[in-house]
Tab-separated table of C-alpha atoms in Angstrom:
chain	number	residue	atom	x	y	z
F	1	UNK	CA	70.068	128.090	172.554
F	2	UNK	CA	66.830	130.204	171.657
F	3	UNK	CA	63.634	128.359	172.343
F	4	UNK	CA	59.810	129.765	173.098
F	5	UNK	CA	57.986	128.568	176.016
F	6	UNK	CA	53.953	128.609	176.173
F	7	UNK	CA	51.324	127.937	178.517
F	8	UNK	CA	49.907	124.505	178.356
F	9	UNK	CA	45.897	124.225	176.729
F	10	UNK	CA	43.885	123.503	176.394
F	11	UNK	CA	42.065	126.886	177.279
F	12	UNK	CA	38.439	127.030	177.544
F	13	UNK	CA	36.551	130.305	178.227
F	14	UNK	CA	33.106	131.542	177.680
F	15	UNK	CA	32.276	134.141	175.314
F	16	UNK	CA	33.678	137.986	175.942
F	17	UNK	CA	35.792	136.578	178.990
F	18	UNK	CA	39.666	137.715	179.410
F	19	UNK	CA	42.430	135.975	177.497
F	20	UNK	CA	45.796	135.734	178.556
F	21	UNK	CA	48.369	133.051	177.120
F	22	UNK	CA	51.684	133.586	178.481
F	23	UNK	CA	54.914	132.910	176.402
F	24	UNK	CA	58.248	133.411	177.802
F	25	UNK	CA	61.432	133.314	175.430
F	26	UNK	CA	65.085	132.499	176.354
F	27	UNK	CA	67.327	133.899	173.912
F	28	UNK	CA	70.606	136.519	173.812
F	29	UNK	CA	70.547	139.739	172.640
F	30	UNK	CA	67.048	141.678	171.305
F	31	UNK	CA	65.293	139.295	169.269
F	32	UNK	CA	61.550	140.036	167.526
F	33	UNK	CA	58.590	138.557	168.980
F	34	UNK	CA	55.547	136.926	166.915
F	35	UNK	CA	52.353	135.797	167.687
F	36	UNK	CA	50.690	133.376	164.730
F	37	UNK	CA	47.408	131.619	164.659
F	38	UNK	CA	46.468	128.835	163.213
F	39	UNK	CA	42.375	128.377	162.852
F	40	UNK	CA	40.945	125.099	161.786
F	41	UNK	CA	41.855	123.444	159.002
F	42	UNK	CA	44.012	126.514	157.695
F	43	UNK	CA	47.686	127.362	157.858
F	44	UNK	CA	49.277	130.348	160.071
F	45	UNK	CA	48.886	133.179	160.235
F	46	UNK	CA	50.881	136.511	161.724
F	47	UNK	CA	48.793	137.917	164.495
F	48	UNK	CA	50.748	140.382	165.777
F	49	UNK	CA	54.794	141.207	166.575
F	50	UNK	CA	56.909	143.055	168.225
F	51	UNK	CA	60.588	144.223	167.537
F	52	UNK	CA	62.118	145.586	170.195
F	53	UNK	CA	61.887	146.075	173.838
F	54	UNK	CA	58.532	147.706	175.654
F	55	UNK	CA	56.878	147.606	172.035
F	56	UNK	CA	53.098	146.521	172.123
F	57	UNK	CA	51.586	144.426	169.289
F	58	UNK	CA	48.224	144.633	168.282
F	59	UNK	CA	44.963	143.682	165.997
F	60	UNK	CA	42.123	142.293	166.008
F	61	UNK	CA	41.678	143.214	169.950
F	62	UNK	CA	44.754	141.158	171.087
F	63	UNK	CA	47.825	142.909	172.236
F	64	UNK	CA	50.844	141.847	173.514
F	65	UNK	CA	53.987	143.871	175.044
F	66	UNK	CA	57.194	142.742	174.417
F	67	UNK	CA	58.889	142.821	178.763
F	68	UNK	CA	63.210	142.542	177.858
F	69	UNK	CA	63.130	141.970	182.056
F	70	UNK	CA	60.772	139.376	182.202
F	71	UNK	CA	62.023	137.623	178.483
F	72	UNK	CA	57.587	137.883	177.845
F	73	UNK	CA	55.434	138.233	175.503
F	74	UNK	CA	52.073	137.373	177.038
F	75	UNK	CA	48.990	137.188	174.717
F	76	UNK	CA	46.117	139.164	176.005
F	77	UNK	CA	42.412	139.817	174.696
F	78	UNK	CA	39.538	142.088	176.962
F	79	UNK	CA	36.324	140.493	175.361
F	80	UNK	CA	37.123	136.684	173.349
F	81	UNK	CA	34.460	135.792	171.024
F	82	UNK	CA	33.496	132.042	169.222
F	83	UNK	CA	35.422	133.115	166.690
F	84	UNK	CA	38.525	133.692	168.431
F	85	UNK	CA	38.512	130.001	168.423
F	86	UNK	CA	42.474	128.799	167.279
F	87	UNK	CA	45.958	127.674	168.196
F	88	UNK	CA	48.112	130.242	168.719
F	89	UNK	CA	51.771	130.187	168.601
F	90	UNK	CA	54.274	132.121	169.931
F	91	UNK	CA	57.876	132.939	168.358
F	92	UNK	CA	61.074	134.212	168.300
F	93	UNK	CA	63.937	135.626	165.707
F	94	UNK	CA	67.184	136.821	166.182
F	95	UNK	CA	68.122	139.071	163.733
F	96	UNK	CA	66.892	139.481	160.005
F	97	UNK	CA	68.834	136.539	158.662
F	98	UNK	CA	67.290	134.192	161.492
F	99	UNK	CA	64.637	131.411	161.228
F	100	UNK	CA	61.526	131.529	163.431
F	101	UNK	CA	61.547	129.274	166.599
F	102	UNK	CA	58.363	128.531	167.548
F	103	UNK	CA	56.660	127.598	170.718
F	104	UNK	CA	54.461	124.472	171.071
F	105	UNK	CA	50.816	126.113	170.860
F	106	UNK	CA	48.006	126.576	173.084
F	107	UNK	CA	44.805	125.598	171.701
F	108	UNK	CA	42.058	127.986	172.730
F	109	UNK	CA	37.982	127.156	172.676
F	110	UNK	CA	35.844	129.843	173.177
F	111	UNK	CA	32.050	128.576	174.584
F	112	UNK	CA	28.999	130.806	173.647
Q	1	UNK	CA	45.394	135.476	144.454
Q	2	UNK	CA	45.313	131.785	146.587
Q	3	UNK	CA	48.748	132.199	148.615
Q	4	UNK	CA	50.559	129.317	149.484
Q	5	UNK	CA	48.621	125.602	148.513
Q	6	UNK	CA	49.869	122.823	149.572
Q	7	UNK	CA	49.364	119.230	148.364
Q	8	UNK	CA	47.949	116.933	148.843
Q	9	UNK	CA	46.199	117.265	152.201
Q	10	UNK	CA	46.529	113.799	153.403
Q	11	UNK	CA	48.509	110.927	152.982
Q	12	UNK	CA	49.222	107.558	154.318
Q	13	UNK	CA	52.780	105.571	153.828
Q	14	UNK	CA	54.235	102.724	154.364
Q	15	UNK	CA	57.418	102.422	155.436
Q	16	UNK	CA	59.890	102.577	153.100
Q	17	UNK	CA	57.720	104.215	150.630
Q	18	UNK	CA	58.575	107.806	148.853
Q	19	UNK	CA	56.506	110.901	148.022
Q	20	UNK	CA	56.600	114.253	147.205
Q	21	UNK	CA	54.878	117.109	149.209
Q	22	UNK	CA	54.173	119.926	147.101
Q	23	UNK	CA	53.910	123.453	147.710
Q	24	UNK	CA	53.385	126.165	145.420
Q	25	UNK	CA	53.239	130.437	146.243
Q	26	UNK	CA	51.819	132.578	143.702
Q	27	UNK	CA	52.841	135.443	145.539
Q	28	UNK	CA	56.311	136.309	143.984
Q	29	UNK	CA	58.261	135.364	147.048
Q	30	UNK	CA	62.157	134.817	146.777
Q	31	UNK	CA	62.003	132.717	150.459
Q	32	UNK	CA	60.467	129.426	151.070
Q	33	UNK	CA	60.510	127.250	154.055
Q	34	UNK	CA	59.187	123.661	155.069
Q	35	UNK	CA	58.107	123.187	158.463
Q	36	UNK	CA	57.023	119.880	160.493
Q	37	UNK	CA	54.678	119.987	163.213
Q	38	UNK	CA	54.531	117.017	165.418
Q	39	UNK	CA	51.939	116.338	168.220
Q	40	UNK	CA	52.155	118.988	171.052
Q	41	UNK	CA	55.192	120.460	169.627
Q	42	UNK	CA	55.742	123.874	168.157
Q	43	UNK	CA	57.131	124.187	164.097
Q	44	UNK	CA	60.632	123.230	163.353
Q	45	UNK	CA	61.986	124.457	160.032
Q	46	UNK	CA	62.861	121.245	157.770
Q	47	UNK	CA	64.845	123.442	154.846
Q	48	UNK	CA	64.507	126.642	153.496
Q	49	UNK	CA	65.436	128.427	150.205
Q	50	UNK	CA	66.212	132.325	149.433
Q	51	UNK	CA	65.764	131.918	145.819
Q	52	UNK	CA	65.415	129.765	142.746
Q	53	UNK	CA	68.623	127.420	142.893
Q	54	UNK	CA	69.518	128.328	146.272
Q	55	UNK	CA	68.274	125.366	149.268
Q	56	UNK	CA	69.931	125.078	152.171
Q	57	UNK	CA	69.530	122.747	155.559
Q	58	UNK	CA	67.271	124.061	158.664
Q	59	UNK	CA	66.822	122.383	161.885
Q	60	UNK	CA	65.819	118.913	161.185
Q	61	UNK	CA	67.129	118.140	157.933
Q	62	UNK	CA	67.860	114.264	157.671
Q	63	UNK	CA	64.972	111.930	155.586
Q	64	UNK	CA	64.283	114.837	153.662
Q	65	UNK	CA	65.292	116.534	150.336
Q	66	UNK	CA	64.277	119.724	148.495
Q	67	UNK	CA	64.588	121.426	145.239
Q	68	UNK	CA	63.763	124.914	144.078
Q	69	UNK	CA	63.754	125.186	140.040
Q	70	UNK	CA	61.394	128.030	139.878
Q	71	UNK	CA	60.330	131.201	142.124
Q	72	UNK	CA	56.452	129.665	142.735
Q	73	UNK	CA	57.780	126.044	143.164
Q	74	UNK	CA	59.278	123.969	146.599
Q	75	UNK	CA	58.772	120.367	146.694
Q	76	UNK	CA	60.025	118.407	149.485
Q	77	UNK	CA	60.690	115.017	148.841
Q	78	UNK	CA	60.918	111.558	151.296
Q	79	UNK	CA	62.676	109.222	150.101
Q	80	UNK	CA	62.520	106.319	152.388
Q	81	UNK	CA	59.406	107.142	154.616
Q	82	UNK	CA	59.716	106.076	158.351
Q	83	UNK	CA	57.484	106.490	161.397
Q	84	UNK	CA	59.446	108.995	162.589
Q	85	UNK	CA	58.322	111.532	160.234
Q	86	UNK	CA	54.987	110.598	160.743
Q	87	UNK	CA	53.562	114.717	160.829
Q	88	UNK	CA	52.237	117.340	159.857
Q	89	UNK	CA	54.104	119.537	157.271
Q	90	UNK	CA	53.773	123.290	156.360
Q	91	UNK	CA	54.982	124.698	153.413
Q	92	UNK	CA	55.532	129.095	153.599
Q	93	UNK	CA	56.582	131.488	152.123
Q	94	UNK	CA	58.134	135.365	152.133
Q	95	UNK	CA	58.771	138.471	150.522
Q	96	UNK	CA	62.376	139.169	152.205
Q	97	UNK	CA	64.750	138.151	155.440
Q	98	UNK	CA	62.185	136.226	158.299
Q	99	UNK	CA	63.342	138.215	160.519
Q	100	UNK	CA	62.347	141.088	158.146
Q	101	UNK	CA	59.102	140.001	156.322
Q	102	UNK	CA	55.754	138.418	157.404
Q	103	UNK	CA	55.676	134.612	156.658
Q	104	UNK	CA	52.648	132.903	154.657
Q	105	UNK	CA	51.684	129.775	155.592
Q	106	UNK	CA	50.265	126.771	153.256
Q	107	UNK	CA	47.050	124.846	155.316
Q	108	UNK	CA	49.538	121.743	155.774
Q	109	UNK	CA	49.791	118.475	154.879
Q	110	UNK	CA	49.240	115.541	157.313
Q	111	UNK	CA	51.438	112.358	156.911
Q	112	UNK	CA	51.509	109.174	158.402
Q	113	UNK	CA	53.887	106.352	158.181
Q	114	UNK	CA	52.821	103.125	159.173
């Protein structure tokens, strides 16, 4: 079946330090990527996505590329700040009449 | 404009007990969804509906029961609460298709059964 795999967290890096979570994705045919955060005490929210293969993500500074060879979808940030400070989830949808599977979350803390 | 809210926040059960979660979009959205979130796992969708009237079954279904009477409306309902759904539960909500339209997410609502 279709399922999301993450790297474990916790992650803890110091301020304007590289970011990479990686997510890997088993699944058949093309499905559309997702990145959501989830900051303290809110709900989720879309980050960035993806929808086909070699397509690259992006806002806020994070960027991800959508790799059909690898099944990836690494997260990726140059500089992270304090406020970068969230869970972040990755997921997956086949098709437009598909429900999001998520992966399990890696909590990131970012240290001044 | 506040989105999706969600309440109440927190709650504590005991078993056998029965509340509704309530969720409410004031966004115009056709789609809502209920998610659960246990520890160290990702979201898995509880039920979802497409429309006023229309509910139908998602991944992990049994314990729980929805209804959709109105476009801004999706309670979920446990009837006989048991550990096992000891969570933490987010209500969304979208324009279109998932696949096709940005989900919003409610801040959750964090149950435990004892």
């Amino acid at each position: 079946g279709n399922s999301v795999t993450q790297m474990e967290g916790p992650v803890t890096l110091s301020e304007e330090a590289f970011l990479t979570i990686n997510c890997t994705y088993t699944a058949t045919g093309y499905p559309s990527l997702f990145w959501y955060v989830q900051y303290p005490g809110e709900g989720l929210q879309l980050l960035l996505k993806a929808t086909k293969a070699d397509d690259k993500g992006s806002n806020k500074g994070f960027e991800a590329t959508y790799r059909k060879e690898t099944t990836s979808f690494h997260l990726e940030k140059g500089s992270v700040q304090v406020s970068d400070s969230a869970v972040y989830f990755c997921a997956l949808i086949r098709g437009s009449q598909g429900n999001l599977i998520f992966g399990k979350g890696t909590k990131l803390s970012v240290k001044p | 404009n506040a989105g999706v809210t969600q309440t109440p926040k927190f709650r504590i059960l005991k078993i056998g007990q029965s509340m509704t979660l309530q969720c409410t979009q004031d966004m115009n959205h056709n789609y809502m969804y209920w998610y659960r979130q246990d520890p160290g796992m990702g979201l898995k969708l509880i039920y979802y509906s497409v429309g006023a009237g229309i509910t139908d079954k998602g991944e992990v279904p049994n314990g729980y029961n929805v209804s959709r009477s109105t476009t801004e409306d999706f309670p979920l309902r446990l009837e006989l609460a048991a550990p096992s759904q000891t969570s933490v539960y987010f209500c969304a909500s979208s324009s279109g298709l998932a696949g096709l339209s940005e989900q919003f997410f409610g801040p959750g609502t964090r149950l435990t059964v004892l």
